[in-house]
Short mmCIF file of C-alpha atoms and ligand atoms in Angstrom, two decimals:
data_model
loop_
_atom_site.label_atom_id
_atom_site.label_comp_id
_atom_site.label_asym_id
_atom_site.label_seq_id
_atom_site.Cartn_x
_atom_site.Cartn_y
_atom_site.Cartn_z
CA UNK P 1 0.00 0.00 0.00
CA UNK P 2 1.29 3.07 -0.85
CA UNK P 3 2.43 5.56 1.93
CA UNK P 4 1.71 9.30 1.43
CA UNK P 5 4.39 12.06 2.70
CA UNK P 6 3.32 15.57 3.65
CA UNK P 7 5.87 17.94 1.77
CA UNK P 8 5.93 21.46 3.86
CA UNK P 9 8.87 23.24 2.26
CA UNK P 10 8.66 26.47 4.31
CA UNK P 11 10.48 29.55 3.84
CA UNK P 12 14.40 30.87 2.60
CA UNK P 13 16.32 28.14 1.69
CA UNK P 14 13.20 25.29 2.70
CA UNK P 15 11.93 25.40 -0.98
CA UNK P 16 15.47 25.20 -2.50
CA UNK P 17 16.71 22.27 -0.83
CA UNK P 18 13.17 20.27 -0.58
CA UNK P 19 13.44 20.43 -4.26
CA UNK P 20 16.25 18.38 -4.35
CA UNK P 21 14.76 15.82 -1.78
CA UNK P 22 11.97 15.17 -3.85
CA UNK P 23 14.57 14.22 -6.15
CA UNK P 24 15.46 11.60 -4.63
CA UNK P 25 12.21 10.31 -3.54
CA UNK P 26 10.74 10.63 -7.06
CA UNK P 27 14.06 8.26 -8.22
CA UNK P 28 13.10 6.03 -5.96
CA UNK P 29 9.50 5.77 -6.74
CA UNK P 30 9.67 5.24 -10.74
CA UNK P 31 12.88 3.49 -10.20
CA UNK P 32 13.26 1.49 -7.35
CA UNK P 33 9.33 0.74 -6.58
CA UNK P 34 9.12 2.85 -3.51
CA UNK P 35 5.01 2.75 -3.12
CA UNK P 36 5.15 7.00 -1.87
CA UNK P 37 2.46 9.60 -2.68
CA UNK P 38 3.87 13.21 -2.07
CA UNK P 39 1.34 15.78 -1.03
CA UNK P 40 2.70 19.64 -0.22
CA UNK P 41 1.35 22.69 1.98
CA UNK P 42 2.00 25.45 3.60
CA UNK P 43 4.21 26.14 6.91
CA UNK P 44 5.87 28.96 8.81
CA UNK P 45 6.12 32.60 7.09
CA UNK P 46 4.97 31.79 3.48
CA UNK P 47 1.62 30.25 5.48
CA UNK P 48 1.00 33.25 7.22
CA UNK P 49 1.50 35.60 4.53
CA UNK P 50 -0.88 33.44 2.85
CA UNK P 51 -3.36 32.62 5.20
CA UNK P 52 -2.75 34.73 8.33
CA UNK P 53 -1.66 31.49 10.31
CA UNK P 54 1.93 30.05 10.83
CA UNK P 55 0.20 26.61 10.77
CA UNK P 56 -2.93 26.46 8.95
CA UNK P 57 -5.89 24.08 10.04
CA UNK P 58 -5.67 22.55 6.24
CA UNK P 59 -1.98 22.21 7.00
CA UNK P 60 -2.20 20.47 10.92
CA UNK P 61 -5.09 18.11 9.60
CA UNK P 62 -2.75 16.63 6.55
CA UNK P 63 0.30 16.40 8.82
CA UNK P 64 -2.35 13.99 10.92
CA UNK P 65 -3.39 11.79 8.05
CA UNK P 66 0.16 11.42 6.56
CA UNK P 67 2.14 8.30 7.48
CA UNK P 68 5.50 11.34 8.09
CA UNK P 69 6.20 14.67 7.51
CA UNK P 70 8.95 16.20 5.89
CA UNK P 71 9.79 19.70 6.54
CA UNK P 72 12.35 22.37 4.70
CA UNK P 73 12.83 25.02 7.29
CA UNK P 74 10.97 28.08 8.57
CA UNK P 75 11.53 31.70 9.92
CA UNK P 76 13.37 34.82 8.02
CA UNK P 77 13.62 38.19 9.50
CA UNK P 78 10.65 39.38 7.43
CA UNK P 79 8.52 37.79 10.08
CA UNK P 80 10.06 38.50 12.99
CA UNK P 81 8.20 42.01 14.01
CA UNK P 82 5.41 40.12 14.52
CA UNK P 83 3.75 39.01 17.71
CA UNK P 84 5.51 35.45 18.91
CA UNK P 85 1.89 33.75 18.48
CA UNK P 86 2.03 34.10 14.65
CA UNK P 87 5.86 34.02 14.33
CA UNK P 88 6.78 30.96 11.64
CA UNK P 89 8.86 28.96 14.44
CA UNK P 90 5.23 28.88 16.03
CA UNK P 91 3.96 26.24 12.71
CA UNK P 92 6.71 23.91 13.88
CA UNK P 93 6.15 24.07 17.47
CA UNK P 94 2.44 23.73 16.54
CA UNK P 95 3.38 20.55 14.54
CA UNK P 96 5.19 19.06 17.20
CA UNK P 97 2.31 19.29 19.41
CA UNK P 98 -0.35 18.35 17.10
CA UNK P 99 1.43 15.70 15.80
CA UNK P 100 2.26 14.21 19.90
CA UNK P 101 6.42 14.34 18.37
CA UNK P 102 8.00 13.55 22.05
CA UNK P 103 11.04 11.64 20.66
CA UNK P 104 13.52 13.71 18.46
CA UNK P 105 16.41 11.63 16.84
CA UNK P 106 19.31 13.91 16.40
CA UNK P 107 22.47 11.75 15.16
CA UNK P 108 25.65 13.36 14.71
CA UNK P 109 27.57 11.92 11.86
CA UNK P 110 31.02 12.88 10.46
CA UNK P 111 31.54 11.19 6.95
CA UNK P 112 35.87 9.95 7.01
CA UNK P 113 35.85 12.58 3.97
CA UNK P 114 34.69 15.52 5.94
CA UNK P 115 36.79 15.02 8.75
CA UNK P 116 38.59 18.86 8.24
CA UNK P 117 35.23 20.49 8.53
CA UNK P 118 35.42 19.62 12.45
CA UNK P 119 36.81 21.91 15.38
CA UNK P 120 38.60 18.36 16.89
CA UNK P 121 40.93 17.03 15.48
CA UNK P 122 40.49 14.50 12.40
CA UNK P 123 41.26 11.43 14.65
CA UNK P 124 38.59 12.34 17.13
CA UNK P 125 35.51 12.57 15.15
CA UNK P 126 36.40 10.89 11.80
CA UNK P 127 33.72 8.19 11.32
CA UNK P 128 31.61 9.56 13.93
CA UNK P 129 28.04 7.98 14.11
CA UNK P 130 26.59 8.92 17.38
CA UNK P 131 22.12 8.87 18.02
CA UNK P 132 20.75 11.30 20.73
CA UNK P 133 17.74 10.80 21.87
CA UNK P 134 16.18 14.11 23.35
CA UNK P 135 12.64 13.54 24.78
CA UNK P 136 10.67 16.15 22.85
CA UNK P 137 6.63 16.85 25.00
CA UNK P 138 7.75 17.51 28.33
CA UNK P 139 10.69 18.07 31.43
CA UNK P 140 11.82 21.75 32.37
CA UNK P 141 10.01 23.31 28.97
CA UNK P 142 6.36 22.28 29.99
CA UNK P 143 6.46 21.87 33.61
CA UNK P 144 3.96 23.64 35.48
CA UNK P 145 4.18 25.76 38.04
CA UNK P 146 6.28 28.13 36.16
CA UNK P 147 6.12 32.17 35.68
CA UNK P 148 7.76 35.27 37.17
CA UNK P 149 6.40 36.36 40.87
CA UNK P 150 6.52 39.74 42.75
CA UNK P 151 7.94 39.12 46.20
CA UNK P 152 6.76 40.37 49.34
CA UNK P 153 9.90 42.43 49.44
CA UNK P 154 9.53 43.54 45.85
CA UNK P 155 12.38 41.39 44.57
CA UNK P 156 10.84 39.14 41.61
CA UNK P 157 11.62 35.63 41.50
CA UNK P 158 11.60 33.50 38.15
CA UNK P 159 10.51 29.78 38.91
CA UNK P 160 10.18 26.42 36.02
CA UNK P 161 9.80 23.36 37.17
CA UNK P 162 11.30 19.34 36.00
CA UNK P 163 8.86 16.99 35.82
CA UNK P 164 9.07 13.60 34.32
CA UNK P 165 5.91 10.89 34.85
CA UNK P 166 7.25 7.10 34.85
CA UNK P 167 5.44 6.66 31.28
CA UNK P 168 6.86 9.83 30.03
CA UNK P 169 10.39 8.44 30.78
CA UNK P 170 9.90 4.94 29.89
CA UNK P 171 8.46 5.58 26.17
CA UNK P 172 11.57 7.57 25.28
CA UNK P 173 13.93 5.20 26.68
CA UNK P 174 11.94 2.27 24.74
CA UNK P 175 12.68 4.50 21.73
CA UNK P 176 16.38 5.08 22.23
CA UNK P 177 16.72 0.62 22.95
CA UNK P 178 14.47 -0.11 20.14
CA UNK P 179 16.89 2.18 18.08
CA UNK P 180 20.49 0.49 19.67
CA UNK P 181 18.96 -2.80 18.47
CA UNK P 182 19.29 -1.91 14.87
CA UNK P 183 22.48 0.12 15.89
CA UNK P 184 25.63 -1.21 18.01
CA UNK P 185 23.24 -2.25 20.97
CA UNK P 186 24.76 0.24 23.59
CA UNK P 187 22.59 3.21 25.25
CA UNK P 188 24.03 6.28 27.64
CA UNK P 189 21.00 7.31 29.68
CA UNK P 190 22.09 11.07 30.66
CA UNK P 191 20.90 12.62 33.89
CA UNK P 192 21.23 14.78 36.93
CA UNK P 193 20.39 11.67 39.59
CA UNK P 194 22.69 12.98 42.03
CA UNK P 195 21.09 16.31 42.29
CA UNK P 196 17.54 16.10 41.00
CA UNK P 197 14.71 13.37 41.95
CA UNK P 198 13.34 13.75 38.46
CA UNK P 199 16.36 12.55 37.25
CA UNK P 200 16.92 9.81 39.85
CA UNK P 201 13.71 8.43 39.12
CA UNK P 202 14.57 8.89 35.10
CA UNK P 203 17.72 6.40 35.73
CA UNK P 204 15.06 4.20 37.65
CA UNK P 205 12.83 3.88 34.38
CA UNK P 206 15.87 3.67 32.27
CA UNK P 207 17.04 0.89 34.23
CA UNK P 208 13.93 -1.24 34.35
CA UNK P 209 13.37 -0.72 30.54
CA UNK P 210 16.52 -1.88 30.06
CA UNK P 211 16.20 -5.40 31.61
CA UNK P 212 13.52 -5.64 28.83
CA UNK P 213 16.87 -5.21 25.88
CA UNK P 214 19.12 -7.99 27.63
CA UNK P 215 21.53 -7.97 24.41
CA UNK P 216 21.69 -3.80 25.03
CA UNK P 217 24.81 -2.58 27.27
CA UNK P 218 22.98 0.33 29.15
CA UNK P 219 25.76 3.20 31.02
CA UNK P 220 24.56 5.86 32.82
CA UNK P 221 26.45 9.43 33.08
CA UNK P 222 25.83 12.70 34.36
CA UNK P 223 25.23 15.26 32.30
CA UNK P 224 28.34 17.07 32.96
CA UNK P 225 30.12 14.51 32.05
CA UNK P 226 28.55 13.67 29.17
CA UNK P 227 29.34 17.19 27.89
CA UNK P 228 32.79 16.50 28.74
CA UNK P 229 32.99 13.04 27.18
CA UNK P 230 31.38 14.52 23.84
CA UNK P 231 34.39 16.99 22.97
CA UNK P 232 37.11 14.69 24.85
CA UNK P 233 35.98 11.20 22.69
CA UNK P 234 32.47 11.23 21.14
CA UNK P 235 33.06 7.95 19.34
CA UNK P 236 33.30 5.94 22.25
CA UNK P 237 28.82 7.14 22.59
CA UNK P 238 26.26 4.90 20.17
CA UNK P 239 22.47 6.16 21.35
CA UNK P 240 22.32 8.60 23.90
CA UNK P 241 18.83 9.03 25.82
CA UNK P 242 18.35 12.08 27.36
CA UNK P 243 15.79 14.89 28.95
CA UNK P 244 14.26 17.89 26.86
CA UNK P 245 16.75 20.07 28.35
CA UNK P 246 20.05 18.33 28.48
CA UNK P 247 19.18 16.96 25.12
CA UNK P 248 19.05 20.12 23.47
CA UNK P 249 22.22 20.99 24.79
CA UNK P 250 23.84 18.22 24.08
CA UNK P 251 22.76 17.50 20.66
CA UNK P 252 23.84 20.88 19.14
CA UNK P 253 27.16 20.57 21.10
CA UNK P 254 27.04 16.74 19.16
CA UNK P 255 26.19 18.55 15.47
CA UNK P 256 28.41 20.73 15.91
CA UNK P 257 31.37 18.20 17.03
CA UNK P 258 31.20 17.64 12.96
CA UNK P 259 31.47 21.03 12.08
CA UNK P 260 28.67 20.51 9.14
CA UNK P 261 25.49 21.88 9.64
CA UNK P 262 24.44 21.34 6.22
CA UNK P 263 24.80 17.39 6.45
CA UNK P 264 22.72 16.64 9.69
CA UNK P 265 19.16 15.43 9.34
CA UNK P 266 16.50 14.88 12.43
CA UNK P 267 13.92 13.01 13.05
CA UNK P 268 10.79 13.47 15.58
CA UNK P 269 8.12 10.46 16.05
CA UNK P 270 4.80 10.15 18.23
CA UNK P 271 3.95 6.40 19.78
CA UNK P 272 2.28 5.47 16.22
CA UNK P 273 5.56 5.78 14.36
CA UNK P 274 4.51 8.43 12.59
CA UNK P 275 7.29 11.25 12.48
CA UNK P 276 8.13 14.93 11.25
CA UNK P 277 12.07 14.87 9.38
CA UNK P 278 13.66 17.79 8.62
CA UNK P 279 17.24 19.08 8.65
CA UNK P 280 18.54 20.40 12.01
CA UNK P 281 19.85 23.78 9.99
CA UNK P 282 17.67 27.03 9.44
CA UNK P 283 16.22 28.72 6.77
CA UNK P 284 19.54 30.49 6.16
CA UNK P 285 18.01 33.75 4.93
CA UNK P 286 21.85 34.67 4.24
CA UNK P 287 21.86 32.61 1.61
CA UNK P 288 18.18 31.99 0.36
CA UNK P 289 17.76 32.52 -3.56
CA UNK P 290 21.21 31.47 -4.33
CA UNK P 291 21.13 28.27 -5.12
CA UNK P 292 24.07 27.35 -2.97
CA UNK P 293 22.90 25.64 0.06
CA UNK P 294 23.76 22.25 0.76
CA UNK P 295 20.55 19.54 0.19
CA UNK P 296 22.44 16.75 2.05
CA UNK P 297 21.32 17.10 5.43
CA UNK P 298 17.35 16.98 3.66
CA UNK P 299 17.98 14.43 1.30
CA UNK P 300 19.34 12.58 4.79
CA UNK P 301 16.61 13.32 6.62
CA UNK P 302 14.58 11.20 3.78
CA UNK P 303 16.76 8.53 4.29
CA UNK P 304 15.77 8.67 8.33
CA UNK P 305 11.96 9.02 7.21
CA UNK P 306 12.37 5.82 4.85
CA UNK P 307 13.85 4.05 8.19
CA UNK P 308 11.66 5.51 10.71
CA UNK P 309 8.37 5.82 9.45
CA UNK P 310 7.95 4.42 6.38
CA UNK P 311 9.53 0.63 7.06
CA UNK P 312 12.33 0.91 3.95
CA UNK P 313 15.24 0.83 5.34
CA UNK P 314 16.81 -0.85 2.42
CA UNK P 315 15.89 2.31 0.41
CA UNK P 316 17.24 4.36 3.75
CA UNK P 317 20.38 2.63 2.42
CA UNK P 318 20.37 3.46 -1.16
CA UNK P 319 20.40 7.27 -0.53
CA UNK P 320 23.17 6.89 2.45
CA UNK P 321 25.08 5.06 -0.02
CA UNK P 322 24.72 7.62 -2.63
CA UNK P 323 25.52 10.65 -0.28
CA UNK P 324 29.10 9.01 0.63
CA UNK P 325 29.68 8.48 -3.01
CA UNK P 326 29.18 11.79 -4.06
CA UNK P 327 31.55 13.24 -1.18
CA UNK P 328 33.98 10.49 -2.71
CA UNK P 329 33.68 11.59 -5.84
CA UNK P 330 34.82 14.87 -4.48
CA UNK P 331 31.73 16.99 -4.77
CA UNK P 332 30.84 19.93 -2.32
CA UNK P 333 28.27 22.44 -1.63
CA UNK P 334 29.89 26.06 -0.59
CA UNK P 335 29.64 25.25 3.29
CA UNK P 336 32.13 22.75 3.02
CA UNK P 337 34.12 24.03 -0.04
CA UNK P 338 38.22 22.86 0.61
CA UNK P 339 40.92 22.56 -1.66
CA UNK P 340 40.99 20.26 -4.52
CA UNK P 341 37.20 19.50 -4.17
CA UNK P 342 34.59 20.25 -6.87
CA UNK P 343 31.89 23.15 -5.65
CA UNK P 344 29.03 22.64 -6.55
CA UNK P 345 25.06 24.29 -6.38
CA UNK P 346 21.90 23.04 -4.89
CA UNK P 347 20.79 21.44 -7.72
CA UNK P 348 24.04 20.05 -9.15
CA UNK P 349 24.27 17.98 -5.59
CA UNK P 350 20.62 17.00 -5.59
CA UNK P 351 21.36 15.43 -9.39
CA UNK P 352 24.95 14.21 -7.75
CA UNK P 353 22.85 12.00 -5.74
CA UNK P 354 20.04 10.84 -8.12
CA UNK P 355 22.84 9.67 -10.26
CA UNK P 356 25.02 7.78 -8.20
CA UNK P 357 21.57 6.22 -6.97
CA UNK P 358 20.86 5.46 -10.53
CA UNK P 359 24.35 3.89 -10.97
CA UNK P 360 23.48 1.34 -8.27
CA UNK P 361 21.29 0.06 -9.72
P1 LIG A 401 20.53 28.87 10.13
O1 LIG A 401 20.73 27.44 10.42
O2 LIG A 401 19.42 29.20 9.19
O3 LIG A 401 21.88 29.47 9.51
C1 LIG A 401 23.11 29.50 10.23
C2 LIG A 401 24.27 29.58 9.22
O4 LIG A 401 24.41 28.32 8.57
C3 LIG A 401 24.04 30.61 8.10
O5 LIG A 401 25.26 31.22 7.77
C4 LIG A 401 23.55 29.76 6.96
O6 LIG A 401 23.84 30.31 5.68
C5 LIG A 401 24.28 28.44 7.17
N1 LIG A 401 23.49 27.31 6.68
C6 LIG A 401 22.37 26.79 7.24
N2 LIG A 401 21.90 25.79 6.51
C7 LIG A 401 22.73 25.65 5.46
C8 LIG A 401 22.75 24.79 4.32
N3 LIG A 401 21.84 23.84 4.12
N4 LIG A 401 23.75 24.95 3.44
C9 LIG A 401 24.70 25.87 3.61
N5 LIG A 401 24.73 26.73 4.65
C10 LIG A 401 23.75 26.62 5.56
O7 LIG A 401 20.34 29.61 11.51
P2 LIG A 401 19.98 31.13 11.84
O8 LIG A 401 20.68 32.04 10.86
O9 LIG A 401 20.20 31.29 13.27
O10 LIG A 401 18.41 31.25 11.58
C11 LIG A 401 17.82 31.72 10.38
C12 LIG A 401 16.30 31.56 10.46
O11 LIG A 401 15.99 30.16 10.54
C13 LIG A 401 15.68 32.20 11.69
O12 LIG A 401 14.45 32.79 11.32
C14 LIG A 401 15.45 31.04 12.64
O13 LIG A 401 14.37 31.27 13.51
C15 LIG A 401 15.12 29.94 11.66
N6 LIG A 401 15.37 28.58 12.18
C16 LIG A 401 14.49 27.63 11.77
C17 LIG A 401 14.70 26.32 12.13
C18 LIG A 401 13.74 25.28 11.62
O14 LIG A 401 12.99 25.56 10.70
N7 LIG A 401 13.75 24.07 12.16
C19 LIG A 401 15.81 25.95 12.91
C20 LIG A 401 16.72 26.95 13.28
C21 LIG A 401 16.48 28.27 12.89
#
């Protein structure tokens, strides 16, 4: 049965390097017999201009009845006057609520032939392939009470609170050991259990999930450490599980261990499956119209909805494959321009990869 996808290019470069992702999911179709029906609308700035709402109704209800989502990139600075409830960043948020999206997948990957594009030194990150696992619907970000209060002595205090129910925590570490099954079976639950009872209880729920994943090595570390442990030797990390907050810490200190922010895809899923993929980068307003952004991180974050949602992970492989073959054949997009590779445009790279998919035919 054929599986439809909700296309929501967005706004600056979101329509540029979508393009190229359908691309590769149109190869794929005609010529591989991926089963896909692509259906597009409106998010973020362009949907507002268009319809007064960051996240139209039409939008939300098609995001529902699509087996995943896959999402360009919102925001510019045309919208940002306006009042936070319309802003563009407000369609994705909206998304990610409608949508339940409480487990984001954020790996960090360093391809051997991008290994200079890192702060660290080559031998540290090349052939990175670390997963975090940031739980997306709750902890620090949602807790209630929260607000700023007016002393007695005038002095005004800010207060947010950390909460984490048992379910809450043991759904997302059920993601992260489902995921270390198909990966190198090892999961770092990250907390704070020596300082906060939310987080004590978290390695509680991580713990007794894990006896469920016998053939999965489960480690615990504070999250100190783990921040530590990232920059000192991220390879030695396969899935890392982790709360809202320390997770979206962590997991732009992780992308940014490669030093390529035009290469890393992301993936958030409710408990159906069912997930929203999109690249972890911006709508780079810089650069919008130019034709020079780099697709890869998109056409990767296809690969993760092929994987994910969509139960193809052979065709997850395909475009993987092709990705590394056209960084071996030399081929980069201006963010990672270096001597003696070939620059190359948007579209050139989106081709790039259609071919060598072709070729492997
Ligand atoms: P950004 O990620 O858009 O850009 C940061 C830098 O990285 C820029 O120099 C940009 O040119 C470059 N860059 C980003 N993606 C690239 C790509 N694919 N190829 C080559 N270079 C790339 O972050 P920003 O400048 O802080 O934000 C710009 C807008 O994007 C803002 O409105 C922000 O709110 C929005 N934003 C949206 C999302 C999202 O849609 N998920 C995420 C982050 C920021």
């Amino acid at each position: 049965m054929s599986k439809t996808i909700l296309i929501l290019p967005g706004d600056g470069i979101g329509p540029e390097i979508i393009a190229e992702a359908v691309k590769v999911l149109e190869c794929l179709r005609d010529d591989f017999g991926l089963a896909i029906e692509m259906q597009q609308a409106l998010v973020g700035g362009c949907a507002y201009d268009a319809t007064g709402s960051p996240l139209p109704e039409e939008t939300l209800n098609q995001a529902k009845a699509a087996d995943a989502v896959l999402l360009g990139a919102v925001g510019g600075a045309k919208w940002e006057p306006l009042p936070i409830a319309v802003r563009p960043e407000k369609g994705l948020l909206g998304l990610r609520a409608g949508l339940g999206l409480f487990a984001n997948l954020r790996p960090a990957i360093l391809y051997p032939q991008l290994a200079a594009a890192s702060t660290l030194k080559p031998d540290v990150v090349a052939g990175l392939d670390l997963m975090i696992i940031r739980e997306l619907t709750g902890g620090i970000y949602f807790g209630q009470p929260r607000g700023v209060e007016t002393l007695d002595s005038g002095e005004r205090r800010g207060f947010n609170t950390l909460v984490y129910s048992e379910s809450e925590i043991e759904r997302i570490c059920r993601v992260a050991f489902d995921i270390a099954m198909k990966r190198n079976k090892r999961v770092c639950s990250v907390d704070k259990a020596n300082v906060l009872e939310a987080t004590e209880l978290w390695r509680e729920v991580a713990t007794q999930v894990g006896q469920d994943y016998p053939e999965v090595e489960l480690s615990h570390m504070y999250v100190d450490n783990a921040a530590m442990q990232l920059v000192r030797a991220p390879k030695q990390f396969d899935v890392m599980v982790t709360t809202n907050m320390f997770g979206d810490i962590l997991s732009d200190c992780a992308a940014m261990l490669t030093g390529s922010i035009g290469m890393l895809p992301s993936a958030a899923l409710n408990e159906s499956g069912q997930g929203m993929y999109e690249p972890i980068h911006g709508s780079a307003p810089d650069i919008a119209g130019k034709g020079v952004a780099n697709p890869l991180a998109t056409i990767l974050s296809v690969a993760m909805m092929l994987r994910y949602s969509l139960a193809a992970p052979e065709q997850a492989e395909r475009i993987e494959k092709a990705v590394e073959k056209v960084l071996d054949q030399g081929l980069r997009s201006a963010d990672l321009a270096s001597p003696g590779a070939t620059t190359v445009g948007t579209a050139a790279m989106g081709d790039a990869v259609v071919a060598a998919l072709r070729e492997a035919r």
